[in-house]
mmCIF file of C-alpha atoms and ligand atoms in Angstrom:
data_model
loop_
_atom_site.group_PDB
_atom_site.id
_atom_site.type_symbol
_atom_site.label_atom_id
_atom_site.label_comp_id
_atom_site.label_asym_id
_atom_site.label_seq_id
_atom_site.Cartn_x
_atom_site.Cartn_y
_atom_site.Cartn_z
ATOM 1 C CA UNK A 1 -85.672 69.057 18.540
ATOM 2 C CA UNK A 2 -86.512 67.907 14.695
ATOM 3 C CA UNK A 3 -84.977 71.203 13.420
ATOM 4 C CA UNK A 4 -82.004 70.160 15.024
ATOM 5 C CA UNK A 5 -81.304 67.063 13.154
ATOM 6 C CA UNK A 6 -79.514 66.607 10.340
ATOM 7 C CA UNK A 7 -79.753 63.806 7.515
ATOM 8 C CA UNK A 8 -76.565 62.871 5.852
ATOM 9 C CA UNK A 9 -76.661 60.247 3.166
ATOM 10 C CA UNK A 10 -72.869 59.303 1.896
ATOM 11 C CA UNK A 11 -71.732 58.488 -1.554
ATOM 12 C CA UNK A 12 -75.456 57.980 -2.256
ATOM 13 C CA UNK A 13 -75.777 56.225 -6.103
ATOM 14 C CA UNK A 14 -79.452 56.943 -6.935
ATOM 15 C CA UNK A 15 -80.443 60.671 -7.501
ATOM 16 C CA UNK A 16 -84.358 59.031 -6.912
ATOM 17 C CA UNK A 17 -83.253 57.565 -3.128
ATOM 18 C CA UNK A 18 -82.090 61.639 -2.569
ATOM 19 C CA UNK A 19 -85.528 62.833 -3.643
ATOM 20 C CA UNK A 20 -87.214 59.902 -1.896
ATOM 21 C CA UNK A 21 -85.725 60.964 1.321
ATOM 22 C CA UNK A 22 -86.095 64.774 1.141
ATOM 23 C CA UNK A 23 -90.297 63.597 1.438
ATOM 24 C CA UNK A 24 -89.876 61.165 4.020
ATOM 25 C CA UNK A 25 -87.580 63.717 6.170
ATOM 26 C CA UNK A 26 -90.672 66.812 5.062
ATOM 27 C CA UNK A 27 -93.261 64.283 5.836
ATOM 28 C CA UNK A 28 -91.496 63.810 9.601
ATOM 29 C CA UNK A 29 -90.370 67.387 9.772
ATOM 30 C CA UNK A 30 -86.761 66.711 9.556
ATOM 31 C CA UNK A 31 -85.248 69.659 7.700
ATOM 32 C CA UNK A 32 -81.337 69.473 7.118
ATOM 33 C CA UNK A 33 -79.885 67.180 4.231
ATOM 34 C CA UNK A 34 -76.399 67.397 3.466
ATOM 35 C CA UNK A 35 -74.900 64.778 0.612
ATOM 36 C CA UNK A 36 -71.189 63.712 0.395
ATOM 37 C CA UNK A 37 -70.586 63.318 -2.838
ATOM 38 C CA UNK A 38 -73.382 61.657 -4.448
ATOM 39 C CA UNK A 39 -72.884 60.444 -7.644
ATOM 40 C CA UNK A 40 -75.645 62.644 -9.508
ATOM 41 C CA UNK A 41 -77.127 65.825 -7.693
ATOM 42 C CA UNK A 42 -79.151 67.426 -8.437
ATOM 43 C CA UNK A 43 -80.659 65.983 -11.034
ATOM 44 C CA UNK A 44 -84.819 65.535 -12.253
ATOM 45 C CA UNK A 45 -84.996 62.223 -10.985
ATOM 46 C CA UNK A 46 -84.557 63.739 -7.108
ATOM 47 C CA UNK A 47 -87.210 66.493 -7.745
ATOM 48 C CA UNK A 48 -89.644 63.863 -9.023
ATOM 49 C CA UNK A 49 -89.478 61.461 -6.270
ATOM 50 C CA UNK A 50 -89.277 64.412 -3.773
ATOM 51 C CA UNK A 51 -92.625 64.964 -4.360
ATOM 52 C CA UNK A 52 -93.116 68.489 -3.482
ATOM 53 C CA UNK A 53 -90.405 68.398 -0.720
ATOM 54 C CA UNK A 54 -88.171 70.553 -3.278
ATOM 55 C CA UNK A 55 -87.070 73.116 -0.477
ATOM 56 C CA UNK A 56 -85.223 70.533 1.333
ATOM 57 C CA UNK A 57 -83.353 69.595 -1.848
ATOM 58 C CA UNK A 58 -82.910 73.303 -2.824
ATOM 59 C CA UNK A 59 -81.579 73.590 0.673
ATOM 60 C CA UNK A 60 -79.152 70.389 0.996
ATOM 61 C CA UNK A 61 -75.254 71.117 1.380
ATOM 62 C CA UNK A 62 -73.016 68.875 -0.667
ATOM 63 C CA UNK A 63 -69.874 68.485 1.201
ATOM 64 C CA UNK A 64 -66.798 66.362 -0.063
ATOM 65 C CA UNK A 65 -65.985 64.707 3.337
ATOM 66 C CA UNK A 66 -67.770 63.038 6.220
ATOM 67 C CA UNK A 67 -66.108 65.195 8.167
ATOM 68 C CA UNK A 68 -67.597 68.459 6.709
ATOM 69 C CA UNK A 69 -71.292 67.086 7.175
ATOM 70 C CA UNK A 70 -71.202 66.359 10.650
ATOM 71 C CA UNK A 71 -68.711 69.433 11.737
ATOM 72 C CA UNK A 72 -70.091 70.634 15.108
ATOM 73 C CA UNK A 73 -72.187 68.188 15.351
ATOM 74 C CA UNK A 74 -72.035 67.124 19.487
ATOM 75 C CA UNK A 75 -73.838 63.077 18.658
ATOM 76 C CA UNK A 76 -73.546 61.690 15.577
ATOM 77 C CA UNK A 77 -75.015 58.080 15.018
ATOM 78 C CA UNK A 78 -74.410 55.846 11.879
ATOM 79 C CA UNK A 79 -76.809 53.884 10.724
ATOM 80 C CA UNK A 80 -76.191 50.210 9.984
ATOM 81 C CA UNK A 81 -77.980 47.079 7.980
ATOM 82 C CA UNK A 82 -75.482 44.607 9.938
ATOM 83 C CA UNK A 83 -73.344 44.198 12.620
ATOM 84 C CA UNK A 84 -69.834 44.920 12.183
ATOM 85 C CA UNK A 85 -66.562 43.047 12.882
ATOM 86 C CA UNK A 86 -65.945 45.503 16.053
ATOM 87 C CA UNK A 87 -69.076 45.871 17.909
ATOM 88 C CA UNK A 88 -69.772 49.114 18.405
ATOM 89 C CA UNK A 89 -73.003 50.121 20.998
ATOM 90 C CA UNK A 90 -75.820 50.072 19.067
ATOM 91 C CA UNK A 91 -79.399 50.896 19.587
ATOM 92 C CA UNK A 92 -82.417 50.468 17.306
ATOM 93 C CA UNK A 93 -84.530 53.646 15.870
ATOM 94 C CA UNK A 94 -87.004 53.635 19.070
ATOM 95 C CA UNK A 95 -84.404 53.600 22.088
ATOM 96 C CA UNK A 96 -82.208 56.472 19.857
ATOM 97 C CA UNK A 97 -85.119 58.594 19.447
ATOM 98 C CA UNK A 98 -85.595 58.419 23.666
ATOM 99 C CA UNK A 99 -82.213 59.139 24.216
ATOM 100 C CA UNK A 100 -81.981 62.203 22.045
ATOM 101 C CA UNK A 101 -86.029 63.640 23.321
ATOM 102 C CA UNK A 102 -84.445 63.126 26.879
ATOM 103 C CA UNK A 103 -81.667 65.674 26.063
ATOM 104 C CA UNK A 104 -83.742 67.834 24.226
ATOM 105 C CA UNK A 105 -86.174 68.113 27.568
ATOM 106 C CA UNK A 106 -83.472 68.979 29.093
ATOM 107 C CA UNK A 107 -82.364 71.908 26.520
ATOM 108 C CA UNK A 108 -85.875 73.346 26.780
ATOM 109 C CA UNK A 109 -86.217 73.797 30.543
ATOM 110 C CA UNK A 110 -82.577 75.423 30.024
ATOM 111 C CA UNK A 111 -83.409 78.471 27.838
ATOM 112 C CA UNK A 112 -80.151 79.778 27.515
ATOM 113 C CA UNK A 113 -79.230 76.743 26.476
ATOM 114 C CA UNK A 114 -78.001 76.458 22.153
ATOM 115 C CA UNK A 115 -79.796 73.661 20.724
ATOM 116 C CA UNK A 116 -77.176 70.543 20.114
ATOM 117 C CA UNK A 117 -77.109 68.926 16.709
ATOM 118 C CA UNK A 118 -77.329 65.624 15.800
ATOM 119 C CA UNK A 119 -76.429 63.932 12.862
ATOM 120 C CA UNK A 120 -78.419 60.588 11.454
ATOM 121 C CA UNK A 121 -75.169 59.163 8.845
ATOM 122 C CA UNK A 122 -76.501 57.099 6.135
ATOM 123 C CA UNK A 123 -74.051 54.469 3.786
ATOM 124 C CA UNK A 124 -74.351 53.310 0.071
ATOM 125 C CA UNK A 125 -77.288 51.860 -1.615
ATOM 126 C CA UNK A 126 -74.539 49.087 -2.463
ATOM 127 C CA UNK A 127 -72.411 48.861 0.611
ATOM 128 C CA UNK A 128 -73.620 50.925 3.429
ATOM 129 C CA UNK A 129 -71.359 52.673 5.526
ATOM 130 C CA UNK A 130 -67.474 51.784 5.836
ATOM 131 C CA UNK A 131 -65.884 50.461 8.956
ATOM 132 C CA UNK A 132 -63.924 53.716 8.963
ATOM 133 C CA UNK A 133 -67.363 55.694 8.714
ATOM 134 C CA UNK A 134 -68.622 53.774 11.310
ATOM 135 C CA UNK A 135 -66.157 54.393 13.831
ATOM 136 C CA UNK A 136 -66.540 58.357 13.518
ATOM 137 C CA UNK A 137 -70.029 57.702 14.985
ATOM 138 C CA UNK A 138 -70.871 58.199 18.964
ATOM 139 C CA UNK A 139 -73.095 54.925 18.210
ATOM 140 C CA UNK A 140 -75.009 53.050 15.393
ATOM 141 C CA UNK A 141 -78.986 52.788 14.833
ATOM 142 C CA UNK A 142 -79.759 49.642 13.270
ATOM 143 C CA UNK A 143 -83.719 49.173 12.964
ATOM 144 C CA UNK A 144 -84.342 45.447 14.003
ATOM 145 C CA UNK A 145 -85.468 43.881 10.456
ATOM 146 C CA UNK A 146 -84.883 40.028 9.030
ATOM 147 C CA UNK A 147 -81.500 39.231 9.931
ATOM 148 C CA UNK A 148 -82.118 37.145 6.485
ATOM 149 C CA UNK A 149 -83.401 40.344 4.694
ATOM 150 C CA UNK A 150 -81.775 43.389 6.637
ATOM 151 C CA UNK A 151 -81.316 45.723 4.026
ATOM 152 C CA UNK A 152 -84.116 48.593 3.482
ATOM 153 C CA UNK A 153 -83.965 50.904 0.707
ATOM 154 C CA UNK A 154 -82.352 54.411 2.114
ATOM 155 C CA UNK A 155 -85.296 56.413 1.873
ATOM 156 C CA UNK A 156 -87.141 53.288 3.960
ATOM 157 C CA UNK A 157 -84.267 53.597 6.571
ATOM 158 C CA UNK A 158 -84.676 57.146 6.820
ATOM 159 C CA UNK A 159 -88.202 57.217 7.198
ATOM 160 C CA UNK A 160 -88.309 54.491 9.766
ATOM 161 C CA UNK A 161 -85.683 56.683 12.064
ATOM 162 C CA UNK A 162 -87.423 59.690 11.554
ATOM 163 C CA UNK A 163 -90.603 58.666 12.630
ATOM 164 C CA UNK A 164 -89.251 57.606 15.883
ATOM 165 C CA UNK A 165 -87.372 61.028 16.548
ATOM 166 C CA UNK A 166 -90.561 62.327 15.948
ATOM 167 C CA UNK A 167 -93.213 60.295 17.657
ATOM 168 C CA UNK A 168 -91.100 60.692 20.225
ATOM 169 C CA UNK A 169 -90.422 64.684 20.060
ATOM 170 C CA UNK A 170 -94.408 64.582 19.924
ATOM 171 C CA UNK A 171 -94.129 62.924 22.679
ATOM 172 C CA UNK A 172 -91.677 65.120 24.430
ATOM 173 C CA UNK A 173 -91.095 62.164 26.684
ATOM 174 C CA UNK A 174 -88.621 61.727 28.971
ATOM 175 C CA UNK A 175 -85.921 58.281 28.158
ATOM 176 C CA UNK A 176 -86.413 56.030 30.790
ATOM 177 C CA UNK A 177 -85.315 53.008 28.683
ATOM 178 C CA UNK A 178 -82.125 51.801 28.666
ATOM 179 C CA UNK A 179 -81.865 48.271 27.393
ATOM 180 C CA UNK A 180 -78.130 47.652 27.990
ATOM 181 C CA UNK A 181 -77.554 49.379 31.443
ATOM 182 C CA UNK A 182 -75.503 51.631 30.458
ATOM 183 C CA UNK A 183 -75.392 55.102 32.170
ATOM 184 C CA UNK A 184 -77.265 57.535 30.356
ATOM 185 C CA UNK A 185 -75.756 59.530 27.366
ATOM 186 C CA UNK A 186 -73.677 62.154 28.911
ATOM 187 C CA UNK A 187 -74.552 64.670 26.253
ATOM 188 C CA UNK A 188 -76.630 67.701 26.176
ATOM 189 C CA UNK A 189 -77.114 70.635 28.455
ATOM 190 C CA UNK A 190 -77.591 67.678 31.095
ATOM 191 C CA UNK A 191 -73.876 67.695 32.046
ATOM 192 C CA UNK A 192 -71.800 70.267 33.747
ATOM 193 C CA UNK A 193 -69.892 71.214 29.897
ATOM 194 C CA UNK A 194 -70.790 71.316 26.526
ATOM 195 C CA UNK A 195 -69.939 68.171 24.263
ATOM 196 C CA UNK A 196 -67.296 68.133 22.292
ATOM 197 C CA UNK A 197 -68.108 68.497 18.371
ATOM 198 C CA UNK A 198 -67.695 65.854 16.129
ATOM 199 C CA UNK A 199 -64.463 68.246 14.362
ATOM 200 C CA UNK A 200 -62.504 68.463 17.673
ATOM 201 C CA UNK A 201 -62.858 64.563 18.481
ATOM 202 C CA UNK A 202 -61.472 64.093 14.740
ATOM 203 C CA UNK A 203 -58.732 66.418 16.091
ATOM 204 C CA UNK A 204 -58.141 64.522 19.016
ATOM 205 C CA UNK A 205 -57.270 61.275 17.466
ATOM 206 C CA UNK A 206 -55.200 63.104 14.600
ATOM 207 C CA UNK A 207 -53.327 64.085 17.544
ATOM 208 C CA UNK A 208 -53.649 60.925 19.424
ATOM 209 C CA UNK A 209 -52.288 58.527 16.470
ATOM 210 C CA UNK A 210 -49.290 61.395 15.569
ATOM 211 C CA UNK A 211 -47.941 61.024 19.352
ATOM 212 C CA UNK A 212 -48.787 57.357 19.493
ATOM 213 C CA UNK A 213 -46.541 56.743 16.584
ATOM 214 C CA UNK A 214 -43.888 59.288 17.570
ATOM 215 C CA UNK A 215 -43.101 57.537 20.762
ATOM 216 C CA UNK A 216 -43.361 54.197 18.916
ATOM 217 C CA UNK A 217 -46.581 52.992 20.947
ATOM 218 C CA UNK A 218 -47.920 52.536 17.610
ATOM 219 C CA UNK A 219 -46.414 51.189 14.565
ATOM 220 C CA UNK A 220 -48.235 52.293 11.396
ATOM 221 C CA UNK A 221 -47.153 49.435 9.336
ATOM 222 C CA UNK A 222 -49.200 47.479 12.129
ATOM 223 C CA UNK A 223 -51.540 49.623 13.065
ATOM 224 C CA UNK A 224 -54.229 46.680 14.000
ATOM 225 C CA UNK A 225 -57.394 48.067 15.533
ATOM 226 C CA UNK A 226 -55.485 50.243 17.904
ATOM 227 C CA UNK A 227 -56.878 53.311 17.153
ATOM 228 C CA UNK A 228 -60.440 51.584 16.273
ATOM 229 C CA UNK A 229 -60.147 50.974 19.911
ATOM 230 C CA UNK A 230 -59.601 54.150 21.105
ATOM 231 C CA UNK A 231 -62.682 55.616 18.976
ATOM 232 C CA UNK A 232 -64.464 53.232 20.643
ATOM 233 C CA UNK A 233 -63.532 53.908 24.458
ATOM 234 C CA UNK A 234 -63.574 57.611 23.503
ATOM 235 C CA UNK A 235 -66.660 58.081 21.435
ATOM 236 C CA UNK A 236 -68.450 55.701 24.176
ATOM 237 C CA UNK A 237 -68.001 58.158 26.678
ATOM 238 C CA UNK A 238 -69.129 61.084 24.818
ATOM 239 C CA UNK A 239 -66.373 63.202 25.929
ATOM 240 C CA UNK A 240 -67.142 66.709 26.645
ATOM 241 C CA UNK A 241 -64.843 69.894 25.967
ATOM 242 C CA UNK A 242 -62.664 70.622 28.964
ATOM 243 C CA UNK A 243 -61.760 66.372 29.104
ATOM 244 C CA UNK A 244 -61.214 67.198 24.536
ATOM 245 C CA UNK A 245 -58.721 69.681 26.066
ATOM 246 C CA UNK A 246 -57.283 67.655 28.919
ATOM 247 C CA UNK A 247 -56.404 64.825 26.982
ATOM 248 C CA UNK A 248 -55.170 67.472 24.071
ATOM 249 C CA UNK A 249 -53.061 68.948 26.920
ATOM 250 C CA UNK A 250 -51.166 65.055 27.903
ATOM 251 C CA UNK A 251 -50.555 64.583 24.517
ATOM 252 C CA UNK A 252 -48.780 67.951 23.733
ATOM 253 C CA UNK A 253 -46.619 67.747 26.943
ATOM 254 C CA UNK A 254 -45.650 64.180 26.141
ATOM 255 C CA UNK A 255 -44.311 65.628 22.814
ATOM 256 C CA UNK A 256 -42.736 68.344 24.801
ATOM 257 C CA UNK A 257 -40.951 65.718 26.730
ATOM 258 C CA UNK A 258 -39.942 63.387 24.045
ATOM 259 C CA UNK A 259 -38.255 66.526 22.406
ATOM 260 C CA UNK A 260 -36.462 67.737 25.575
ATOM 261 C CA UNK A 261 -35.502 63.859 25.800
ATOM 262 C CA UNK A 262 -34.336 63.664 22.325
ATOM 263 C CA UNK A 263 -32.493 67.293 23.133
ATOM 264 C CA UNK A 264 -30.863 65.416 26.457
ATOM 265 C CA UNK A 265 -29.487 62.368 24.168
ATOM 266 C CA UNK A 266 -27.542 64.687 21.422
HETATM 267 N N1 LIG B 301 -76.292 46.932 1.313
HETATM 268 C C1 LIG B 301 -75.718 47.831 2.382
HETATM 269 C C2 LIG B 301 -76.830 48.330 3.034
HETATM 270 C C3 LIG B 301 -77.291 49.529 1.840
HETATM 271 S S1 LIG B 301 -78.764 50.133 2.522
HETATM 272 C C4 LIG B 301 -74.854 47.131 3.253
HETATM 273 O O1 LIG B 301 -75.161 45.672 3.120
HETATM 274 O O2 LIG B 301 -74.477 47.764 4.221
HETATM 275 C C5 LIG B 301 -78.274 51.891 2.243
HETATM 276 C C6 LIG B 301 -78.207 52.803 3.570
HETATM 277 O O3 LIG B 301 -79.917 52.169 4.184
HETATM 278 C C7 LIG B 301 -77.676 51.610 5.379
HETATM 279 O O4 LIG B 301 -76.165 52.023 4.884
HETATM 280 C C8 LIG B 301 -78.030 52.222 5.786
HETATM 281 O O5 LIG B 301 -77.419 53.913 6.642
HETATM 282 C C9 LIG B 301 -79.334 51.954 6.060
HETATM 283 N N2 LIG B 301 -80.316 50.948 6.646
HETATM 284 C C10 LIG B 301 -80.467 49.880 5.373
HETATM 285 N N3 LIG B 301 -81.068 49.119 6.323
HETATM 286 C C11 LIG B 301 -80.719 49.132 7.334
HETATM 287 C C12 LIG B 301 -81.206 48.779 8.620
HETATM 288 N N4 LIG B 301 -81.761 47.281 8.988
HETATM 289 N N5 LIG B 301 -81.140 49.151 9.688
HETATM 290 C C13 LIG B 301 -80.353 50.902 9.759
HETATM 291 N N6 LIG B 301 -79.601 50.825 8.626
HETATM 292 C C14 LIG B 301 -80.063 51.036 7.478
#
């Protein structure tokens, strides 16, 4: 399970923090680090703070966009220090670890299954993740810090979350806690069809936005929160690959019907 975890850092400013994150990850046995447009990397400060976790830095992948960083992931989790305007499903690190462990417990039982990939996305030191970035996540994880001083140092936040994932992995425990009374997450091999990946979801949203604009349901000049709410709906229900292709099929048929209608009116 720990080898399937990908820590994604978005626009990190201080290279020392990247080193601190690498160290925290290696302590917890989490190996994959992806950096989205870091301000300065590689650099001496990162290696100095990594204190020997240099293999993680050597193997770190540097990419241009968050989409590239989470491509292929079936679960994308955004770490956030504060609540946002539009609430999203949010868990604490222990709940997250229990949910992830439950899915991996099923995967281990099915030796033929491919390991799902999980992305843990962390934001900028000064302003965290943007709403747009948070809306690319299935759920958010919040470390229940003191609301009066809620923001942890980046490497400390990675440490706390990876620690809980490690504890759950060591215990190999099955998830039972379900504080929000929501159904267990349907992703991984517990479900009949594999989860859609982050890139498949993005293509669905682009297609949906296009068709809704064409049928004049969405006004690009005044989009309101429509895409955000639809993203939340579909990310929350954790679509599988067949469900995504059904929705894409409906969109394609809608486009065809629209073209036909336009043709009939000429
Ligand atoms: N000042 C920023 C926080 C930046 S801290 C803000 O107000 O959003 C850098 C990153 O560490 C955050 O983007 C988040 O990914 C993580 N982080 C910090 N504190 C956290 C907390 N209490 N819970 C979850 N993640 C946290």
